[in-house]
Every structure is written in C-alpha cells, then in structure tokens.
PDB file of C-alpha atoms in Angstrom:
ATOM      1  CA  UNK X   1      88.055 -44.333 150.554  1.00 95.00           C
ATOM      2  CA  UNK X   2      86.356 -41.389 148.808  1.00 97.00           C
ATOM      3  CA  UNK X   3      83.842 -40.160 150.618  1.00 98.00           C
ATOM      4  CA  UNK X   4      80.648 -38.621 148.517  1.00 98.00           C
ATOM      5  CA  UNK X   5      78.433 -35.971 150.597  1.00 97.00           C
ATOM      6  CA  UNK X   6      75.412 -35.497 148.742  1.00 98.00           C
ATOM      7  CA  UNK X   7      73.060 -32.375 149.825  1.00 97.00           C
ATOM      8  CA  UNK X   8      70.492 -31.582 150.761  1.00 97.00           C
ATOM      9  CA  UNK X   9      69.506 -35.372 152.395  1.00 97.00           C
ATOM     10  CA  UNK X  10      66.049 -34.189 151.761  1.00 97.00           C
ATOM     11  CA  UNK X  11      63.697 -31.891 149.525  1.00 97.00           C
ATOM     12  CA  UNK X  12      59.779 -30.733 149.137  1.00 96.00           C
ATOM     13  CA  UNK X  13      58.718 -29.529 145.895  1.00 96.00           C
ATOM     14  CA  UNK X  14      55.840 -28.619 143.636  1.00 96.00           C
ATOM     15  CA  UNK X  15      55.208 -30.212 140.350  1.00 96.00           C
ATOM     16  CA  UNK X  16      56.799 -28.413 137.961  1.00 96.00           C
ATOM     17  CA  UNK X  17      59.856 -27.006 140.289  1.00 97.00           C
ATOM     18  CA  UNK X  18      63.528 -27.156 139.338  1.00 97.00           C
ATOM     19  CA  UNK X  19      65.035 -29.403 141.932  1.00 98.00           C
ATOM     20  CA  UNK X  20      68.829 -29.335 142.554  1.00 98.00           C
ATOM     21  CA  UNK X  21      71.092 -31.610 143.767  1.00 98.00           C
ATOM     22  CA  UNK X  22      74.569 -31.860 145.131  1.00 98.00           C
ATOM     23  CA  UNK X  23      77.508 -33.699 145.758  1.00 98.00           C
ATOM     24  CA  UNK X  24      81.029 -32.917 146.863  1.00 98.00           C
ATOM     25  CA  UNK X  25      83.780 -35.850 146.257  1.00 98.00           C
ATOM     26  CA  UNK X  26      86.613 -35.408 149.027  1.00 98.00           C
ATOM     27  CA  UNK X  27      89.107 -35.619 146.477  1.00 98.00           C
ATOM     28  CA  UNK X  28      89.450 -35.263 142.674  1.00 98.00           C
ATOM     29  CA  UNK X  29      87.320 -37.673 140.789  1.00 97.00           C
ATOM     30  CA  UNK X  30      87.872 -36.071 137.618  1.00 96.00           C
ATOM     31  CA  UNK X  31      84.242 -36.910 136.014  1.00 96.00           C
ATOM     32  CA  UNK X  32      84.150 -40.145 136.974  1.00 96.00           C
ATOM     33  CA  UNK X  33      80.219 -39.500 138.848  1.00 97.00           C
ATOM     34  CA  UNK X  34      77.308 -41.557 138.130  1.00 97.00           C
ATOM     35  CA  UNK X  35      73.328 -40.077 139.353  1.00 98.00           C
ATOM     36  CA  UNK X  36      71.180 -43.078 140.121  1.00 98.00           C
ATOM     37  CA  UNK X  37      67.553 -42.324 140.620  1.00 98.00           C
ATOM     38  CA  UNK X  38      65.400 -45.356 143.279  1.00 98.00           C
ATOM     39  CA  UNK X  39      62.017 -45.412 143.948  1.00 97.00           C
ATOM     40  CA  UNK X  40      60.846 -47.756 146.647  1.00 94.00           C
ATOM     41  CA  UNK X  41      61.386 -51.216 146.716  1.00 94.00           C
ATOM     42  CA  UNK X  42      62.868 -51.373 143.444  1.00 97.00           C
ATOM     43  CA  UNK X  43      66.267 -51.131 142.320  1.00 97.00           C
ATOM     44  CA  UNK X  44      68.418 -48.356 141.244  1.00 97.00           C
ATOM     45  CA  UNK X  45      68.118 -47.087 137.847  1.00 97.00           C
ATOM     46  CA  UNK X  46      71.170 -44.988 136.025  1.00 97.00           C
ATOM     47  CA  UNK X  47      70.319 -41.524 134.845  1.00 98.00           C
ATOM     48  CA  UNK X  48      73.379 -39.973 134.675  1.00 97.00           C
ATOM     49  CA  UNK X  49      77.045 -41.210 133.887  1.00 96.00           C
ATOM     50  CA  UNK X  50      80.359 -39.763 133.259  1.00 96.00           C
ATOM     51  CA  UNK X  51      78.884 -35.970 135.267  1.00 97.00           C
ATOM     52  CA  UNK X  52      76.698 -34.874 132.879  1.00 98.00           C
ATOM     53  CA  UNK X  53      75.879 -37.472 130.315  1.00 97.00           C
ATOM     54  CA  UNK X  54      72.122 -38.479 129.954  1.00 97.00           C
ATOM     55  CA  UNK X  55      71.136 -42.329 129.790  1.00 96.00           C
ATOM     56  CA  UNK X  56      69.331 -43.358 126.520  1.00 94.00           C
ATOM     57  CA  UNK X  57      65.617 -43.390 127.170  1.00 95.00           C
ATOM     58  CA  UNK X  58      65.829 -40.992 130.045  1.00 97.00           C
ATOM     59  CA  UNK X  59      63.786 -37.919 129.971  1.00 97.00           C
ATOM     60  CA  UNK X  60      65.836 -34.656 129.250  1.00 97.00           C
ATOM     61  CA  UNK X  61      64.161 -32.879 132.345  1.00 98.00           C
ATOM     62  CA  UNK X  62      66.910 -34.684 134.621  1.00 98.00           C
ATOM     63  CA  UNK X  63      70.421 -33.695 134.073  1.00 98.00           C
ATOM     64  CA  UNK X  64      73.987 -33.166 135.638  1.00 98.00           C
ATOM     65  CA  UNK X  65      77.054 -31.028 135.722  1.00 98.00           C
ATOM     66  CA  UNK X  66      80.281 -30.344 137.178  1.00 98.00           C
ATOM     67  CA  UNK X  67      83.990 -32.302 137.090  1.00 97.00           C
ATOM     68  CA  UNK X  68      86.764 -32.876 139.541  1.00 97.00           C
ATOM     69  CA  UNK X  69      84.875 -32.551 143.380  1.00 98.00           C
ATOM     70  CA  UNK X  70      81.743 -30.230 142.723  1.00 98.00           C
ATOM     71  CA  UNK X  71      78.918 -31.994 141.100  1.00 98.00           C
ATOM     72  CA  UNK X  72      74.856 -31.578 140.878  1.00 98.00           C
ATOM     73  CA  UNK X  73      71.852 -33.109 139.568  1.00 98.00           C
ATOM     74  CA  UNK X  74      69.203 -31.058 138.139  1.00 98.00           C
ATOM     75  CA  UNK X  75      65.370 -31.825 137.210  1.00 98.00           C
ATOM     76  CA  UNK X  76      64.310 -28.942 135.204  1.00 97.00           C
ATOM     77  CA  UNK X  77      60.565 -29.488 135.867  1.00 95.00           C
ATOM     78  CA  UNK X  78      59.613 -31.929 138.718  1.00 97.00           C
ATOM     79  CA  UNK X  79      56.996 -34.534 137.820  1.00 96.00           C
ATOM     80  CA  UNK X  80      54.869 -36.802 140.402  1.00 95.00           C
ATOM     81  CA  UNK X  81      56.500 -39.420 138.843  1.00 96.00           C
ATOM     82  CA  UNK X  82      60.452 -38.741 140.164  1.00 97.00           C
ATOM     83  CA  UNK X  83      59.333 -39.593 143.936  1.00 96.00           C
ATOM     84  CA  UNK X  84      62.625 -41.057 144.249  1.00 98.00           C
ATOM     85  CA  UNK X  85      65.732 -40.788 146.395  1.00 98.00           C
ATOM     86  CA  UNK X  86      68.783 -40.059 144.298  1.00 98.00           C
ATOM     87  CA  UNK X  87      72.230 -40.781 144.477  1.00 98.00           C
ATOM     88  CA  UNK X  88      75.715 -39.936 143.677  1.00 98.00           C
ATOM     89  CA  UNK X  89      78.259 -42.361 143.033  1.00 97.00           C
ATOM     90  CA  UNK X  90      82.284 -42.238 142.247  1.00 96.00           C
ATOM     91  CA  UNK X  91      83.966 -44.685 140.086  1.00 94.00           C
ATOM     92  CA  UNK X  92      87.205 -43.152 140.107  1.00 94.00           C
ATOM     93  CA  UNK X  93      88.836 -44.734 142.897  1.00 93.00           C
ATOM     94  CA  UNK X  94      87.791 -48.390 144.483  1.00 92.00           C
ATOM     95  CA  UNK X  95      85.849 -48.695 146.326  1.00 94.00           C
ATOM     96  CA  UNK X  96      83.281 -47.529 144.302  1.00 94.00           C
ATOM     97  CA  UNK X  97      81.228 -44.785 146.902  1.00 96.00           C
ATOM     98  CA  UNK X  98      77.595 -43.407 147.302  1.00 97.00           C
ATOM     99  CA  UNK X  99      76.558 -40.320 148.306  1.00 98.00           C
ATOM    100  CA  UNK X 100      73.925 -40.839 151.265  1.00 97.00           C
ATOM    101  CA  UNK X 101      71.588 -40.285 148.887  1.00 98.00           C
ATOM    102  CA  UNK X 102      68.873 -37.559 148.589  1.00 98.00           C
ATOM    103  CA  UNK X 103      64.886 -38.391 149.068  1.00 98.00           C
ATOM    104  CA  UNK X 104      62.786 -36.167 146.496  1.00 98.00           C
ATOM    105  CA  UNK X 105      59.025 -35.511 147.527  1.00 95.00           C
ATOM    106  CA  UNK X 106      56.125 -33.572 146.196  1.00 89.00           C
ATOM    107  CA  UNK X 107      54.613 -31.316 148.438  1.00 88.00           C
TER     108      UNK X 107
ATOM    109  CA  UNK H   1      66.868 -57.339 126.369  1.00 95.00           C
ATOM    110  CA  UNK H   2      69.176 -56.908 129.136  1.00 96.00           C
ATOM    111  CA  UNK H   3      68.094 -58.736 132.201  1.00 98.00           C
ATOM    112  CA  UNK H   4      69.398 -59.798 135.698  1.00 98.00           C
ATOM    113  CA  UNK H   5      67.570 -61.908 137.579  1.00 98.00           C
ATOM    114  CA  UNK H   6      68.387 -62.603 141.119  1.00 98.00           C
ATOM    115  CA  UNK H   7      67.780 -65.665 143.418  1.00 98.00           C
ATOM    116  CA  UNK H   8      64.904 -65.995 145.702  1.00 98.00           C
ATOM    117  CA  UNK H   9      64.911 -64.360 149.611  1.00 98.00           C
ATOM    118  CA  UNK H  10      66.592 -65.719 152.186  1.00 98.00           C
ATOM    119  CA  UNK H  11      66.871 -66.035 156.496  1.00 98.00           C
ATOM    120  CA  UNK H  12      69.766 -67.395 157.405  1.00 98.00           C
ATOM    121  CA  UNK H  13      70.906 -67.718 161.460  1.00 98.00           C
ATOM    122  CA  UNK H  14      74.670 -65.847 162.448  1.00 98.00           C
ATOM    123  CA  UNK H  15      77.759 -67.226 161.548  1.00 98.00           C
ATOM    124  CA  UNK H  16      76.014 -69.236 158.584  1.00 98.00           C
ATOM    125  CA  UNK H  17      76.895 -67.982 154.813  1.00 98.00           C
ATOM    126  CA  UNK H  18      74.771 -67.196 151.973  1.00 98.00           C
ATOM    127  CA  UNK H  19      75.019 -67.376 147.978  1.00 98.00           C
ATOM    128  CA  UNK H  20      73.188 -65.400 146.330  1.00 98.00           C
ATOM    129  CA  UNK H  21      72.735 -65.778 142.029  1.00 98.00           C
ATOM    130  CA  UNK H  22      72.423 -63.481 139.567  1.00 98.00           C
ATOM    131  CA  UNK H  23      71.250 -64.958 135.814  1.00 98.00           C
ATOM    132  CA  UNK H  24      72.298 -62.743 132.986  1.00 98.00           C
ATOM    133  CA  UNK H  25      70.661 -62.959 129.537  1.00 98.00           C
ATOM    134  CA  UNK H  26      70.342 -60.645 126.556  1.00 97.00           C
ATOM    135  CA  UNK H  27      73.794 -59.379 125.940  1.00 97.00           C
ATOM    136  CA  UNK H  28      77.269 -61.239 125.905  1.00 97.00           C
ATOM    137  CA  UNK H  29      77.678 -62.259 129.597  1.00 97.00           C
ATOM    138  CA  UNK H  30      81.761 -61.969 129.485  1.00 96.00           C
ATOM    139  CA  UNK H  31      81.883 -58.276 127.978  1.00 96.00           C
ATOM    140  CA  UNK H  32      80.577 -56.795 131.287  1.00 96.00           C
ATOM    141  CA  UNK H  33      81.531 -57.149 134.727  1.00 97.00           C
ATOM    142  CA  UNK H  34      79.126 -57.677 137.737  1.00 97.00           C
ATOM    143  CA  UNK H  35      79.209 -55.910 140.464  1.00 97.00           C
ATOM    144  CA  UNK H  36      77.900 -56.139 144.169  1.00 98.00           C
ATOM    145  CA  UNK H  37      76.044 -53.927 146.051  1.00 98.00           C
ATOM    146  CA  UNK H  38      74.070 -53.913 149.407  1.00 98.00           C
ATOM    147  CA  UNK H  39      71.716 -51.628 150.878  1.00 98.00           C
ATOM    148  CA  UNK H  40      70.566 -52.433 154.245  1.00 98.00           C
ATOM    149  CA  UNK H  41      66.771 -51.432 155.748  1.00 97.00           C
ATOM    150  CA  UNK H  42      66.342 -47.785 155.475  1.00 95.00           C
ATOM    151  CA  UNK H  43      69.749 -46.947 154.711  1.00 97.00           C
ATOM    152  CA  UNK H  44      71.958 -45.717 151.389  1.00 96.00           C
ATOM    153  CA  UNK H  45      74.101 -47.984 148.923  1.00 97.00           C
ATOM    154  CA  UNK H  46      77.185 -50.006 149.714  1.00 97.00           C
ATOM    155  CA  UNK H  47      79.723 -51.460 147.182  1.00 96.00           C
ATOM    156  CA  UNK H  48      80.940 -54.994 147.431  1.00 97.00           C
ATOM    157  CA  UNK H  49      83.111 -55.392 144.676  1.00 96.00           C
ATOM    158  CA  UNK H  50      83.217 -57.072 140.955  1.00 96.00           C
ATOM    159  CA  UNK H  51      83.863 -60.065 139.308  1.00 97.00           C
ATOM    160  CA  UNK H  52      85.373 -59.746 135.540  1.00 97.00           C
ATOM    161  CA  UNK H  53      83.270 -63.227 133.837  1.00 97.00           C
ATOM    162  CA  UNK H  54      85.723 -63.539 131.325  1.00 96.00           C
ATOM    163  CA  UNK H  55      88.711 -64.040 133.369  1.00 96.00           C
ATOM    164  CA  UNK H  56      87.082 -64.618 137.082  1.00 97.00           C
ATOM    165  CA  UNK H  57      89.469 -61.735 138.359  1.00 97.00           C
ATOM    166  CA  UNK H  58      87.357 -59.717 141.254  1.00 97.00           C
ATOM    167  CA  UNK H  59      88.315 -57.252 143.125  1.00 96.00           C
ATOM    168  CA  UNK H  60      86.592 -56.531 146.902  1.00 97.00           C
ATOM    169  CA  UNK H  61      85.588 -53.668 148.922  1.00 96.00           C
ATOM    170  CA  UNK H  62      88.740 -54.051 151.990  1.00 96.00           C
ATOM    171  CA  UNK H  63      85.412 -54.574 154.462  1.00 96.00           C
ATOM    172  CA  UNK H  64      83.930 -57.450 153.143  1.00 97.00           C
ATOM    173  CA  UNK H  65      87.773 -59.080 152.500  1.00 96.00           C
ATOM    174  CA  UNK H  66      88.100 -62.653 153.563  1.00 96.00           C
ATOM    175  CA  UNK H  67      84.347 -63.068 153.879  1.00 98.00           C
ATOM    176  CA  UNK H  68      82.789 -62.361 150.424  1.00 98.00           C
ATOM    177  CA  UNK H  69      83.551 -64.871 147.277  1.00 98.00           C
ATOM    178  CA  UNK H  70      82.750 -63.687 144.028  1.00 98.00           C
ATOM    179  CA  UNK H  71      82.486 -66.631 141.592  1.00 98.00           C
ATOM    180  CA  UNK H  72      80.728 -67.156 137.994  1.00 98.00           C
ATOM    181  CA  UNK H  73      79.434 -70.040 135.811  1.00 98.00           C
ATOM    182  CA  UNK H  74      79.901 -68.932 132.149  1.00 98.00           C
ATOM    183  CA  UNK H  75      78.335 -71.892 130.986  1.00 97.00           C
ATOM    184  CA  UNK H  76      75.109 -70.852 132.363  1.00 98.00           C
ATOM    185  CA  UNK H  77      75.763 -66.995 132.306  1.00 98.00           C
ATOM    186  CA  UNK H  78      75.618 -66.510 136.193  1.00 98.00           C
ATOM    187  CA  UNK H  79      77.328 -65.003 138.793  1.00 98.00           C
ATOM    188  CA  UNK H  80      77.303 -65.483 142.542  1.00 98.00           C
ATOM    189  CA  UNK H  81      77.862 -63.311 145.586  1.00 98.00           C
ATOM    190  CA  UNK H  82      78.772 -65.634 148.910  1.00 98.00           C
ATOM    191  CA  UNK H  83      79.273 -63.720 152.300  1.00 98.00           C
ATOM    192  CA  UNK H  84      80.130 -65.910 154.959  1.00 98.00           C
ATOM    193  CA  UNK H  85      80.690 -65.068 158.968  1.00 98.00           C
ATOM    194  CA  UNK H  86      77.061 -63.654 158.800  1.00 98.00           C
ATOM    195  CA  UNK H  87      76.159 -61.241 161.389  1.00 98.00           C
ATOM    196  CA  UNK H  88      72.868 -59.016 162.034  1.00 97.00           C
ATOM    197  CA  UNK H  89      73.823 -56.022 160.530  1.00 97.00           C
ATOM    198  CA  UNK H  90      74.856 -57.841 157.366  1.00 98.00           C
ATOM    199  CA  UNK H  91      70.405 -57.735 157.010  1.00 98.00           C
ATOM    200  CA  UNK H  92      70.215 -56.162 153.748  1.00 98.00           C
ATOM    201  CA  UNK H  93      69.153 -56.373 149.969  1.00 98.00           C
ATOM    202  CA  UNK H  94      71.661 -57.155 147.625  1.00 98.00           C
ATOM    203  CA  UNK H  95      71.938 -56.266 143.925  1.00 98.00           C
ATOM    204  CA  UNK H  96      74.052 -57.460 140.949  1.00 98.00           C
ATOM    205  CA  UNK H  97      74.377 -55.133 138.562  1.00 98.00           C
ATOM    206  CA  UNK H  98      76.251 -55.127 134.880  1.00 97.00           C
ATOM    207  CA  UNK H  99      79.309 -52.669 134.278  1.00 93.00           C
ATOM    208  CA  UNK H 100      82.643 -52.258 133.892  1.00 87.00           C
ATOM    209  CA  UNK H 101      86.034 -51.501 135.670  1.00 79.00           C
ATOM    210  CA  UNK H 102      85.612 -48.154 134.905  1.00 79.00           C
ATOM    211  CA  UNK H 103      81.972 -47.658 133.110  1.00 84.00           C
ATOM    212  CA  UNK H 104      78.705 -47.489 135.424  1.00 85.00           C
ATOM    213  CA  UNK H 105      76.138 -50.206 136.464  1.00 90.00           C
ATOM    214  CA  UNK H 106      73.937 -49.701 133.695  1.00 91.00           C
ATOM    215  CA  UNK H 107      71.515 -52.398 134.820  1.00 95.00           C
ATOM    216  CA  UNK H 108      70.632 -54.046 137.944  1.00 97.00           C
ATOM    217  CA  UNK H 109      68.847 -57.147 139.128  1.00 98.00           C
ATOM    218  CA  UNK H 110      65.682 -57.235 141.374  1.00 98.00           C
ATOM    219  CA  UNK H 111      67.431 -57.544 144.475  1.00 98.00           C
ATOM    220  CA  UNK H 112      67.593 -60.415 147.080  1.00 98.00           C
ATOM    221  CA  UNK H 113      66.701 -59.838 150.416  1.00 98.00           C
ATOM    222  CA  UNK H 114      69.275 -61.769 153.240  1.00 98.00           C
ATOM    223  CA  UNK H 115      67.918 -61.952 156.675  1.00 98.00           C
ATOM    224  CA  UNK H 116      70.438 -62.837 159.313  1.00 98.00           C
ATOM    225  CA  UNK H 117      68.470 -63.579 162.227  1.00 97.00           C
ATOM    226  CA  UNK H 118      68.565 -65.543 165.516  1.00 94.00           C
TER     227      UNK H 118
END
C-alpha cells in the first residue's frame, strides 16, 4: 500500500495567515492527489483534485501543488471559517490512502 | 442536486454484521461509482473499496476481504456496504461517497455511525 505522510499533524494560526500543508507519497503517484477539507462531525468535502486543481464553488484562497511524491496544500489567507482538519489522499494505486490528516486552528 | 443519503445509526453486538445504505438521487446513479470509507472515533480516513452500479464489479481494500459485501439496487438507486465478523475496533462512521475508478469522491453522504458493542 502507499503510504501518505501528511505534515505538520497540527497547526495554530491567525486569521489572515498563509497556512501550508504537506504530504509525501512513498512512491510515485504521478498527480493522482486529492485535498479533502472536514470540519467536525460532518463529512469530508473535496477541495482539491488531480494536485492542484480547485473544486467548482471553492474559494480561491485554498490551493495545491506539486506531482509525483511531494505535494502541499496552501490557504493563502486563513479564515475562522477553515477550522478543519485536512487531508491528503492517493488514487493512484488501490487501495486508495489518506494522509493522517492535518487539524487547522485559529489561535 | 447531488445527494447521498445514508441509513440511520446502528449498535450491533460482536460477531453480528451490519448493512449499511446509501440512496443516490440527482445525477445518473450508474455513471459513478461508490465508494466506502470508515473513520473510526478520533482517528483519520480508511478506504473500503467501490462498487461500479452499472456492472456490480467492486473491488476491496485486502483488509476488509472476505468480510465486506458491496452490493447495489439500481432500481432504487442504492448501494449497500455489509461488514460481517464485527469486532470492537470495527466502531466507526462510515461514508459512501460518489467517484470513479480513477476520479475523486466528489460527494459524500452524512455518515452512519456502527457501534459494535458488548
């Protein structure tokens, strides 16, 4: 299985911050890496898919970068509203994996 | 609209099996397949598998092989999710969630909370 380490696990920012997140694939996943953002008690929601491609609907402050093991997830400008844990995932190989997942607060 | 709406909670004792249901509506239930995932109390995401609707072909994570059945109604747009040989740490909240072999989960059901408990 691939696995997905996802850094750091978590993070304390102001409002307004640029927060980055990453995640290393232990093997080549070309840019096959999906960022889900979940806030608690409710499902996962898809920001990013295919590395770097934005959702429709989602705001352009979150984005992502990077191809083959090196990724990250970016929020430009952190708002009280992304108290969330995020998460990488690989569809490359099955199983599909998830990072361990990264929990965002606001200091 | 695309939804996915999941069955209701439930406690079940060890060594029973649960099904859980996942209703599909506002898109064409047999161009996407639905996947599985679990996330246990206080911990990450875990991938089950998928089931393809239109040809009931799934394919399973090799740790939940020979106890997880992945099965669909088209008729009634609705997959299930039954995991047998239930044990404690199989406590978790389960999602269905619309993709593809190789596309992402785009959208997700509530989630349905399985209790295995003594």
């Amino acid at each position: 299985d691939i696995q997905m380490t996802q850094s750091p696990s978590s993070l304390s920012a102001s409002v307004g911050d640029r927060v980055t997140i990453t995640c290393q694939a232990s093997q080549d996943i070309t840019n096959y890496l999906n960022w889900y953002q979940q806030k608690p008690g409710k499902a996962p929601k898809l920001l990013i898919y295919d590395a770097s491609n934005l959702k429709t609907g989602v705001p352009s402050r979150f984005s992502g970068s990077g191809s083959g093991t090196d990724f990250s997830f970016t929020i430009t400008s952190l708002q009280p509203e992304d108290i969330a844990t995020y998460y990488c995932q690989q569809y490359d190989n099955l199983p599909q994996t998830f990072g361990q997942g990264t929990k965002v607060e606001v200091k | 609209q695309v939804q996915l709406v999941q069955s209701g909670a439930e406690v079940k004792k060890p060594g029973a099996s649960v099904k859980v249901s996942c209703k599909a509506s506002g898109y064409t239930f047999t161009d996407y397949y639905i996947h599985w995932v679990r996330q246990a109390p206080g911990q990450g995401l875990e991938w089950m598998g998928w089931i393809n609707p239109n040809s009931g072909g799934t394919n399973y994570a090799q740790k939940f092989q020979g106890r997880v059945t992945m099965t669909r109604d088209t008729s009634i747009t609705t997959s299930y999710m039954e995991l047998s040989r239930l044990r404690s740490d199989d406590t978790a909240v389960y999602y269905c969630a619309r993709g593809g072999s190789m596309t992402p989960a785009d959208y997700w059901g509530q989630g349905t909370l399985v209790t295995v408990s003594s």
